[in-house]
CSV table of C-alpha atoms in Angstrom, one decimal:
chain,number,residue,atom,x,y,z
H,1,UNK,CA,-51.3,25.7,-3.1
H,2,UNK,CA,-51.6,27.4,0.3
H,3,UNK,CA,-49.3,27.0,3.3
H,4,UNK,CA,-51.5,24.6,5.1
H,5,UNK,CA,-51.6,22.4,2.0
H,6,UNK,CA,-47.8,22.4,2.0
H,7,UNK,CA,-47.9,21.0,5.5
H,8,UNK,CA,-50.2,18.3,4.4
H,9,UNK,CA,-48.1,17.1,1.5
H,10,UNK,CA,-45.1,17.0,3.8
H,11,UNK,CA,-47.2,14.9,6.2
H,12,UNK,CA,-47.6,12.3,3.4
H,13,UNK,CA,-43.8,12.2,3.0
H,14,UNK,CA,-43.5,11.7,6.8
H,15,UNK,CA,-46.0,8.9,7.1
H,16,UNK,CA,-46.3,7.6,3.5
H,17,UNK,CA,-43.8,4.7,3.5
H,18,UNK,CA,-42.4,2.8,6.5
H,19,UNK,CA,-40.1,-0.1,6.1
H,20,UNK,CA,-41.6,-2.3,8.7
H,21,UNK,CA,-45.2,-1.2,9.0
H,22,UNK,CA,-48.2,-1.9,6.8
H,23,UNK,CA,-50.7,0.9,6.9
H,24,UNK,CA,-54.4,0.9,6.0
H,25,UNK,CA,-55.5,3.4,3.4
H,26,UNK,CA,-56.6,6.7,4.7
H,27,UNK,CA,-58.1,9.8,3.1
H,28,UNK,CA,-57.9,13.1,4.8
H,29,UNK,CA,-60.8,15.5,3.7
H,30,UNK,CA,-59.4,18.9,4.2
H,31,UNK,CA,-62.0,21.7,4.4
H,32,UNK,CA,-60.3,25.0,4.5
H,33,UNK,CA,-62.1,28.2,5.6
H,34,UNK,CA,-60.1,30.4,3.2
H,35,UNK,CA,-59.5,28.3,0.0
H,36,UNK,CA,-61.6,26.1,-2.2
H,37,UNK,CA,-59.0,24.6,-4.6
H,38,UNK,CA,-59.8,21.0,-5.5
H,39,UNK,CA,-56.6,18.8,-5.7
H,40,UNK,CA,-57.0,15.5,-7.5
H,41,UNK,CA,-54.8,12.5,-7.9
H,42,UNK,CA,-54.4,10.9,-11.3
H,43,UNK,CA,-55.8,11.8,-14.6
H,44,UNK,CA,-58.7,10.2,-16.5
H,45,UNK,CA,-60.7,11.5,-19.5
H,46,UNK,CA,-64.0,11.6,-17.7
H,47,UNK,CA,-62.6,13.6,-14.9
H,48,UNK,CA,-60.9,16.0,-17.3
H,49,UNK,CA,-64.2,16.5,-19.2
H,50,UNK,CA,-66.1,17.2,-15.9
H,51,UNK,CA,-63.4,19.6,-14.8
H,52,UNK,CA,-63.6,21.4,-18.1
H,53,UNK,CA,-67.3,21.8,-17.8
H,54,UNK,CA,-66.8,23.0,-14.2
H,55,UNK,CA,-64.2,25.6,-15.3
H,56,UNK,CA,-66.5,27.0,-18.0
H,57,UNK,CA,-69.0,27.7,-15.3
H,58,UNK,CA,-66.5,29.1,-12.8
H,59,UNK,CA,-66.4,32.5,-14.2
H,60,UNK,CA,-67.5,34.4,-11.0
H,61,UNK,CA,-68.8,33.9,-7.5
H,62,UNK,CA,-72.3,33.0,-8.7
H,63,UNK,CA,-71.0,29.5,-9.5
H,64,UNK,CA,-70.5,28.9,-5.8
H,65,UNK,CA,-74.1,30.0,-4.8
H,66,UNK,CA,-76.0,27.3,-3.0
H,67,UNK,CA,-79.2,28.2,-5.0
H,68,UNK,CA,-77.4,27.8,-8.3
H,69,UNK,CA,-78.4,24.2,-9.2
H,70,UNK,CA,-76.2,24.0,-12.3
H,71,UNK,CA,-73.1,25.1,-10.2
H,72,UNK,CA,-74.0,22.7,-7.4
H,73,UNK,CA,-74.4,19.8,-9.8
H,74,UNK,CA,-71.1,20.6,-11.6
H,75,UNK,CA,-69.2,20.8,-8.3
H,76,UNK,CA,-70.6,17.6,-6.9
H,77,UNK,CA,-69.8,15.8,-10.2
H,78,UNK,CA,-66.2,16.9,-10.0
H,79,UNK,CA,-66.0,16.0,-6.3
H,80,UNK,CA,-67.4,12.5,-7.0
H,81,UNK,CA,-65.0,11.8,-9.9
H,82,UNK,CA,-62.1,13.1,-7.9
H,83,UNK,CA,-63.0,10.8,-5.1
H,84,UNK,CA,-63.3,7.8,-7.4
H,85,UNK,CA,-59.9,8.6,-8.8
H,86,UNK,CA,-58.5,8.8,-5.2
H,87,UNK,CA,-60.0,5.4,-4.3
H,88,UNK,CA,-58.5,3.9,-7.5
H,89,UNK,CA,-55.2,5.2,-6.5
H,90,UNK,CA,-55.6,3.7,-3.0
H,91,UNK,CA,-56.5,0.3,-4.4
H,92,UNK,CA,-53.2,0.4,-6.4
H,93,UNK,CA,-51.2,0.7,-3.2
H,94,UNK,CA,-51.6,4.3,-2.1
H,95,UNK,CA,-51.6,4.8,1.7
H,96,UNK,CA,-52.5,8.4,2.5
H,97,UNK,CA,-54.5,10.7,0.2
H,98,UNK,CA,-55.5,14.3,0.7
H,99,UNK,CA,-58.8,15.4,-0.9
H,100,UNK,CA,-58.6,19.1,-0.7
H,101,UNK,CA,-62.0,20.9,-1.1
H,102,UNK,CA,-64.3,22.9,1.1
H,103,UNK,CA,-66.8,20.0,1.7
H,104,UNK,CA,-68.7,22.6,3.6
H,105,UNK,CA,-72.2,20.9,3.6
H,106,UNK,CA,-73.3,17.8,5.4
H,107,UNK,CA,-74.8,16.5,2.2
H,108,UNK,CA,-71.4,16.6,0.4
H,109,UNK,CA,-69.6,15.0,3.3
H,110,UNK,CA,-72.2,12.2,3.5
H,111,UNK,CA,-71.7,11.6,-0.2
H,112,UNK,CA,-68.0,11.2,0.2
H,113,UNK,CA,-68.3,9.0,3.3
H,114,UNK,CA,-70.7,6.7,1.5
H,115,UNK,CA,-68.2,6.4,-1.4
H,116,UNK,CA,-65.4,5.6,1.1
H,117,UNK,CA,-67.3,2.7,2.7
H,118,UNK,CA,-65.3,-0.5,2.3
H,119,UNK,CA,-62.5,1.3,0.5
H,120,UNK,CA,-60.7,3.4,3.0
H,121,UNK,CA,-60.8,5.2,6.3
H,122,UNK,CA,-61.6,8.9,6.3
H,123,UNK,CA,-60.9,11.9,8.5
H,124,UNK,CA,-62.3,15.3,8.0
H,125,UNK,CA,-60.0,18.2,8.8
H,126,UNK,CA,-61.7,21.5,9.4
H,127,UNK,CA,-59.8,24.7,10.0
H,128,UNK,CA,-61.6,27.6,11.6
H,129,UNK,CA,-60.2,31.2,11.7
H,130,UNK,CA,-61.9,34.1,13.5
H,131,UNK,CA,-59.0,36.5,13.0
H,132,UNK,CA,-60.1,39.1,10.4
H,133,UNK,CA,-56.5,40.2,9.8
H,134,UNK,CA,-55.5,36.6,8.8
H,135,UNK,CA,-58.5,36.2,6.7
H,136,UNK,CA,-57.9,39.4,4.9
H,137,UNK,CA,-54.2,38.5,4.3
H,138,UNK,CA,-55.2,35.1,3.0
H,139,UNK,CA,-57.8,36.5,0.6
H,140,UNK,CA,-55.2,38.8,-0.9
H,141,UNK,CA,-52.7,35.9,-1.2
H,142,UNK,CA,-55.4,33.9,-2.9
H,143,UNK,CA,-56.0,36.6,-5.5
H,144,UNK,CA,-52.3,37.1,-6.2
H,145,UNK,CA,-51.4,33.4,-6.5
H,146,UNK,CA,-54.5,31.3,-7.4
H,147,UNK,CA,-54.9,30.3,-11.1
H,148,UNK,CA,-58.6,31.1,-10.6
H,149,UNK,CA,-57.7,34.7,-10.9
H,150,UNK,CA,-54.6,34.5,-13.2
H,151,UNK,CA,-56.6,36.1,-16.1
H,152,UNK,CA,-58.2,38.8,-13.9
H,153,UNK,CA,-56.1,42.0,-14.4
H,154,UNK,CA,-58.2,44.0,-11.9
H,155,UNK,CA,-57.1,43.0,-8.4
H,156,UNK,CA,-60.0,44.7,-6.7
H,157,UNK,CA,-62.5,43.0,-9.0
H,158,UNK,CA,-60.9,39.7,-8.1
H,159,UNK,CA,-60.9,40.6,-4.4
H,160,UNK,CA,-64.6,41.4,-4.4
H,161,UNK,CA,-65.5,38.3,-6.4
H,162,UNK,CA,-63.7,36.1,-3.9
H,163,UNK,CA,-65.3,37.8,-1.0
H,164,UNK,CA,-68.7,37.1,-2.7
H,165,UNK,CA,-67.6,33.5,-3.1
H,166,UNK,CA,-66.9,33.2,0.6
H,167,UNK,CA,-70.3,34.8,1.4
H,168,UNK,CA,-71.9,32.1,-0.7
H,169,UNK,CA,-70.1,29.4,1.2
H,170,UNK,CA,-71.0,30.9,4.5
H,171,UNK,CA,-74.7,30.7,3.6
H,172,UNK,CA,-74.7,27.0,3.2
H,173,UNK,CA,-71.9,26.1,5.7
H,174,UNK,CA,-72.6,23.4,8.2
H,175,UNK,CA,-69.9,22.5,10.8
H,176,UNK,CA,-68.4,19.1,10.7
H,177,UNK,CA,-70.1,16.9,13.3
H,178,UNK,CA,-70.1,13.5,11.7
H,179,UNK,CA,-67.6,10.7,11.4
H,180,UNK,CA,-63.9,11.0,12.3
H,181,UNK,CA,-62.7,14.6,12.3
H,182,UNK,CA,-60.1,17.0,13.5
H,183,UNK,CA,-61.0,20.7,14.0
H,184,UNK,CA,-58.3,23.3,14.3
H,185,UNK,CA,-59.7,26.5,15.7
H,186,UNK,CA,-57.6,29.7,15.5
H,187,UNK,CA,-54.4,27.7,15.4
H,188,UNK,CA,-52.8,29.9,12.7
H,189,UNK,CA,-52.3,33.0,14.7
H,190,UNK,CA,-49.7,31.4,17.0
H,191,UNK,CA,-51.6,32.6,20.1
H,192,UNK,CA,-52.8,29.2,21.3
H,193,UNK,CA,-56.1,28.2,19.7
H,194,UNK,CA,-57.9,24.9,20.1
H,195,UNK,CA,-57.8,21.5,18.4
H,196,UNK,CA,-60.8,19.2,18.7
H,197,UNK,CA,-60.6,15.5,17.9
H,198,UNK,CA,-63.5,13.1,17.4
H,199,UNK,CA,-63.5,9.3,16.8
H,200,UNK,CA,-59.8,9.2,16.1
H,201,UNK,CA,-58.0,5.9,16.8
H,202,UNK,CA,-55.0,3.9,15.4
H,203,UNK,CA,-51.4,4.7,14.8
H,204,UNK,CA,-51.6,6.7,11.7
H,205,UNK,CA,-54.5,9.0,12.7
H,206,UNK,CA,-52.8,9.5,16.0
H,207,UNK,CA,-49.6,10.6,14.3
H,208,UNK,CA,-51.6,13.0,12.1
H,209,UNK,CA,-53.1,14.6,15.2
H,210,UNK,CA,-49.7,14.9,16.8
H,211,UNK,CA,-48.3,16.6,13.7
H,212,UNK,CA,-51.1,19.1,13.5
H,213,UNK,CA,-50.8,20.0,17.2
H,214,UNK,CA,-47.2,20.9,16.6
H,215,UNK,CA,-47.4,22.8,13.3
H,216,UNK,CA,-47.7,26.5,12.9
H,217,UNK,CA,-47.1,29.2,10.2
H,218,UNK,CA,-44.7,31.5,12.0
H,219,UNK,CA,-42.2,32.7,9.4
H,220,UNK,CA,-38.6,31.6,10.2
H,221,UNK,CA,-35.6,30.2,8.4
H,222,UNK,CA,-34.2,26.7,8.7
H,223,UNK,CA,-30.5,26.5,7.6
H,224,UNK,CA,-29.2,23.1,6.4
H,225,UNK,CA,-25.5,22.4,5.9
H,226,UNK,CA,-23.2,19.5,5.9
H,227,UNK,CA,-20.2,19.4,8.2
H,228,UNK,CA,-17.0,20.8,6.9
H,229,UNK,CA,-14.8,18.5,4.9
H,230,UNK,CA,-13.6,15.6,7.1
H,231,UNK,CA,-10.4,13.6,6.9
H,232,UNK,CA,-12.5,10.6,5.7
H,233,UNK,CA,-14.0,12.8,2.9
H,234,UNK,CA,-10.4,13.5,1.7
H,235,UNK,CA,-9.8,9.8,1.5
H,236,UNK,CA,-13.3,9.0,0.1
H,237,UNK,CA,-14.2,6.8,3.0
H,238,UNK,CA,-17.7,6.5,4.3
H,239,UNK,CA,-19.0,6.6,7.8
H,240,UNK,CA,-16.5,6.8,10.7
H,241,UNK,CA,-16.1,9.6,13.2
H,242,UNK,CA,-13.1,11.5,11.8
H,243,UNK,CA,-11.9,15.0,12.5
H,244,UNK,CA,-12.1,17.9,10.1
H,245,UNK,CA,-9.5,18.4,7.4
H,246,UNK,CA,-7.8,21.8,7.2
H,247,UNK,CA,-10.3,22.8,4.6
H,248,UNK,CA,-13.1,21.7,6.9
H,249,UNK,CA,-11.8,23.9,9.7
H,250,UNK,CA,-11.7,26.9,7.3
H,251,UNK,CA,-15.4,26.2,6.5
H,252,UNK,CA,-16.3,26.1,10.2
H,253,UNK,CA,-15.0,29.6,10.6
H,254,UNK,CA,-16.8,30.9,7.4
H,255,UNK,CA,-20.0,29.2,8.6
H,256,UNK,CA,-19.6,31.0,12.0
H,257,UNK,CA,-19.2,34.4,10.3
H,258,UNK,CA,-22.3,33.7,8.1
H,259,UNK,CA,-24.5,32.6,10.9
H,260,UNK,CA,-23.4,35.6,13.0
H,261,UNK,CA,-24.4,38.0,10.3
H,262,UNK,CA,-27.6,36.2,9.1
H,263,UNK,CA,-29.0,35.6,12.6
H,264,UNK,CA,-27.6,38.5,14.5
H,265,UNK,CA,-31.1,39.8,15.5
H,266,UNK,CA,-32.4,36.3,16.2
H,267,UNK,CA,-31.6,35.7,19.9
H,268,UNK,CA,-33.8,32.6,20.1
H,269,UNK,CA,-32.0,30.8,17.3
H,270,UNK,CA,-30.4,27.4,17.9
H,271,UNK,CA,-27.7,25.2,16.4
H,272,UNK,CA,-28.4,21.5,16.0
H,273,UNK,CA,-25.7,18.9,15.2
H,274,UNK,CA,-25.4,15.2,15.2
H,275,UNK,CA,-23.4,13.4,17.9
H,276,UNK,CA,-20.4,12.8,15.5
H,277,UNK,CA,-17.4,15.1,16.0
H,278,UNK,CA,-17.2,16.4,12.5
H,279,UNK,CA,-20.5,18.2,12.9
H,280,UNK,CA,-19.7,19.3,16.5
H,281,UNK,CA,-16.4,20.7,15.4
H,282,UNK,CA,-18.0,22.5,12.5
H,283,UNK,CA,-20.3,24.2,14.9
H,284,UNK,CA,-17.5,24.9,17.3
H,285,UNK,CA,-16.6,28.5,16.3
H,286,UNK,CA,-20.3,29.6,16.4
H,287,UNK,CA,-21.0,31.5,19.6
H,288,UNK,CA,-24.0,33.1,21.1
H,289,UNK,CA,-26.5,30.4,20.4
H,290,UNK,CA,-27.4,27.2,22.2
H,291,UNK,CA,-26.2,24.0,20.6
H,292,UNK,CA,-28.2,20.7,20.7
H,293,UNK,CA,-26.8,17.3,19.7
H,294,UNK,CA,-29.3,14.8,18.1
H,295,UNK,CA,-28.3,11.2,17.6
H,296,UNK,CA,-31.1,11.1,15.0
H,297,UNK,CA,-29.0,13.5,12.9
H,298,UNK,CA,-26.1,11.0,12.7
H,299,UNK,CA,-25.0,9.9,9.3
H,300,UNK,CA,-26.6,6.8,7.8
H,301,UNK,CA,-25.1,3.7,9.5
H,302,UNK,CA,-23.0,1.9,6.9
H,303,UNK,CA,-22.6,-1.2,9.1
H,304,UNK,CA,-19.8,-3.5,8.1
H,305,UNK,CA,-18.9,-1.1,5.3
H,306,UNK,CA,-18.0,1.6,7.8
H,307,UNK,CA,-14.6,3.1,6.9
H,308,UNK,CA,-14.5,1.6,3.4
H,309,UNK,CA,-14.4,3.4,0.1
H,310,UNK,CA,-16.9,2.5,-2.6
H,311,UNK,CA,-14.1,1.1,-4.7
H,312,UNK,CA,-13.3,-1.3,-1.8
H,313,UNK,CA,-16.9,-2.3,-1.5
H,314,UNK,CA,-17.1,-2.9,-5.2
H,315,UNK,CA,-14.0,-5.1,-5.1
H,316,UNK,CA,-14.6,-7.0,-1.9
H,317,UNK,CA,-18.4,-7.1,-1.7
H,318,UNK,CA,-19.6,-6.9,-5.3
H,319,UNK,CA,-23.2,-8.2,-4.5
H,320,UNK,CA,-23.7,-5.5,-1.9
H,321,UNK,CA,-22.3,-2.9,-4.3
H,322,UNK,CA,-24.8,-3.9,-7.1
H,323,UNK,CA,-27.7,-4.1,-4.7
H,324,UNK,CA,-27.1,-0.6,-3.5
H,325,UNK,CA,-26.7,0.6,-7.1
H,326,UNK,CA,-30.0,-0.9,-8.1
H,327,UNK,CA,-32.1,0.7,-5.2
H,328,UNK,CA,-30.3,3.2,-3.0
H,329,UNK,CA,-33.6,4.1,-1.3
H,330,UNK,CA,-34.3,0.7,0.1
H,331,UNK,CA,-30.8,-0.8,0.2
H,332,UNK,CA,-29.7,-1.5,3.8
H,333,UNK,CA,-26.0,-1.9,4.6
H,334,UNK,CA,-25.2,-5.2,6.3
H,335,UNK,CA,-25.7,-4.5,10.0
H,336,UNK,CA,-26.5,-0.9,9.1
H,337,UNK,CA,-29.3,1.3,7.7
H,338,UNK,CA,-31.2,2.2,4.6
H,339,UNK,CA,-32.4,5.6,3.5
H,340,UNK,CA,-35.9,4.5,4.7
H,341,UNK,CA,-34.5,3.8,8.1
H,342,UNK,CA,-32.9,7.2,8.2
H,343,UNK,CA,-36.3,8.8,7.2
H,344,UNK,CA,-38.0,6.9,10.0
H,345,UNK,CA,-35.6,8.0,12.7
H,346,UNK,CA,-35.8,11.6,11.6
H,347,UNK,CA,-39.5,11.9,12.5
H,348,UNK,CA,-38.9,13.4,16.0
H,349,UNK,CA,-36.4,15.9,14.4
H,350,UNK,CA,-39.0,16.9,11.8
H,351,UNK,CA,-41.7,17.4,14.4
H,352,UNK,CA,-39.4,19.5,16.5
H,353,UNK,CA,-38.4,21.6,13.5
H,354,UNK,CA,-42.1,22.2,12.8
H,355,UNK,CA,-42.6,23.3,16.4
H,356,UNK,CA,-39.8,25.8,16.4
H,357,UNK,CA,-40.7,29.5,16.0
H,358,UNK,CA,-37.1,30.7,15.9
H,359,UNK,CA,-34.4,30.0,13.3
H,360,UNK,CA,-32.6,26.7,13.4
H,361,UNK,CA,-29.2,25.8,11.9
H,362,UNK,CA,-28.9,22.1,11.2
H,363,UNK,CA,-25.3,20.8,10.8
H,364,UNK,CA,-25.5,17.2,9.7
H,365,UNK,CA,-24.6,14.7,7.0
H,366,UNK,CA,-25.3,14.0,3.4
H,367,UNK,CA,-28.0,11.2,3.7
H,368,UNK,CA,-29.7,12.9,6.6
H,369,UNK,CA,-29.9,16.3,4.9
H,370,UNK,CA,-31.1,14.8,1.7
H,371,UNK,CA,-34.1,13.4,3.7
H,372,UNK,CA,-34.7,16.7,5.6
H,373,UNK,CA,-34.5,18.7,2.4
H,374,UNK,CA,-36.9,16.4,0.5
H,375,UNK,CA,-39.4,16.8,3.3
H,376,UNK,CA,-39.4,20.6,3.2
H,377,UNK,CA,-39.1,20.8,-0.6
H,378,UNK,CA,-41.8,18.2,-1.2
H,379,UNK,CA,-39.5,15.9,-3.2
H,380,UNK,CA,-40.6,12.3,-4.0
H,381,UNK,CA,-39.1,9.5,-1.9
H,382,UNK,CA,-37.4,7.9,-4.9
H,383,UNK,CA,-35.4,11.1,-5.5
H,384,UNK,CA,-34.0,11.4,-2.0
H,385,UNK,CA,-30.7,9.3,-2.4
H,386,UNK,CA,-29.9,11.4,-5.5
H,387,UNK,CA,-30.5,14.9,-4.3
H,388,UNK,CA,-27.4,17.1,-4.6
H,389,UNK,CA,-26.1,18.1,-1.2
H,390,UNK,CA,-22.6,19.5,-1.6
H,391,UNK,CA,-20.1,20.3,1.0
H,392,UNK,CA,-19.5,23.9,2.2
H,393,UNK,CA,-22.9,25.0,1.1
H,394,UNK,CA,-25.8,26.4,3.1
H,395,UNK,CA,-29.4,25.7,2.1
H,396,UNK,CA,-31.8,28.2,3.7
H,397,UNK,CA,-35.4,27.0,3.8
H,398,UNK,CA,-37.8,29.9,4.6
H,399,UNK,CA,-41.0,28.8,6.3
H,400,UNK,CA,-44.0,31.0,6.3
H,401,UNK,CA,-47.6,31.6,5.3
H,402,UNK,CA,-46.9,31.5,1.5
H,403,UNK,CA,-45.2,28.1,1.7
H,404,UNK,CA,-41.5,27.3,1.4
H,405,UNK,CA,-38.8,29.2,-0.4
H,406,UNK,CA,-35.2,28.2,-0.8
H,407,UNK,CA,-31.9,30.0,-1.1
H,408,UNK,CA,-28.4,28.5,-1.4
H,409,UNK,CA,-25.1,30.0,-0.3
H,410,UNK,CA,-21.9,28.5,-1.4
H,411,UNK,CA,-19.2,29.6,1.0
H,412,UNK,CA,-16.3,27.7,-0.5
H,413,UNK,CA,-15.5,25.8,-3.7
């Protein structure tokens, strides 16, 4: 999976489930200039057999020649079956699907558009790169990471084969000019570029365009950490706006030392906190970086349960306690929020994090950081309320061209 694909799967998380909005099904046809991996949803026998036949033929670049009828037939067969599988998934309740393939000819795109009629809306996403250095880098990453070349011991042989594959695609390539489409031209380099949009309307397609305008592949770390232990943490109470405990104050100093060493050469880095004083106090000892408060980073609103312990909720509000236990993702505190509400209000934070080209330290709260971490780590919605997010631990998410890597630093027990 390449770095642009990582962005797309995070986009599904961002837009895939909204508590108060019904979305029509949408398929994004992603035609990458550098990669040709086909990503399929679901698993059915006929698709597996077709894929097996396809894999037997995919021994070298000749398979991708436009004048190889056997190869063209096999690739079209797999594409059609994958599309059928995608549509079936949509009909079962799916909202956003990403069909990742080159789709580099008008004939292939028309085939997919005809299959989509009456089933879902479609958008073609075409990325164009004219920077030879980036193309060279991506080819080398492809050879190193793609399963297509996992059994090729000779790197140079794989390199030449993939370049031949690209040449074959270039011979039959026809620019996207039909239907709804988004073209990203030289956006990867970070030096401006263009984005062209055609026949795009509606809430969800508009949000996709907004997301793509703001994304980039500049390597930079995002550091996630909970506030230092608070006085409410000591008493096992939820919500509130309490001060730090003595232990929490020690963590704030350790965090400051860590940030100073880790980001000493990053003058453009910034510190983001919620508007609650336990995060502001945790950031207090950090100097030399701008600090930004986000209300969207505030802890999940526990409503009438604010300030209570879970034992008190179980004793005094047993029905609420059991409802939360059954479905933590969708459970909403009386006069408060659910995890889905938190995810929705985090959208501007996520977009701004995608825009940043310098490191960001996010000091926030357990529920909020679970949602942010799930977005970057591509974790399913249902797992979000159960992701481990311990106190006094830093999670470093490294963003870059090869995707997302993670490191954890436990500063205190």
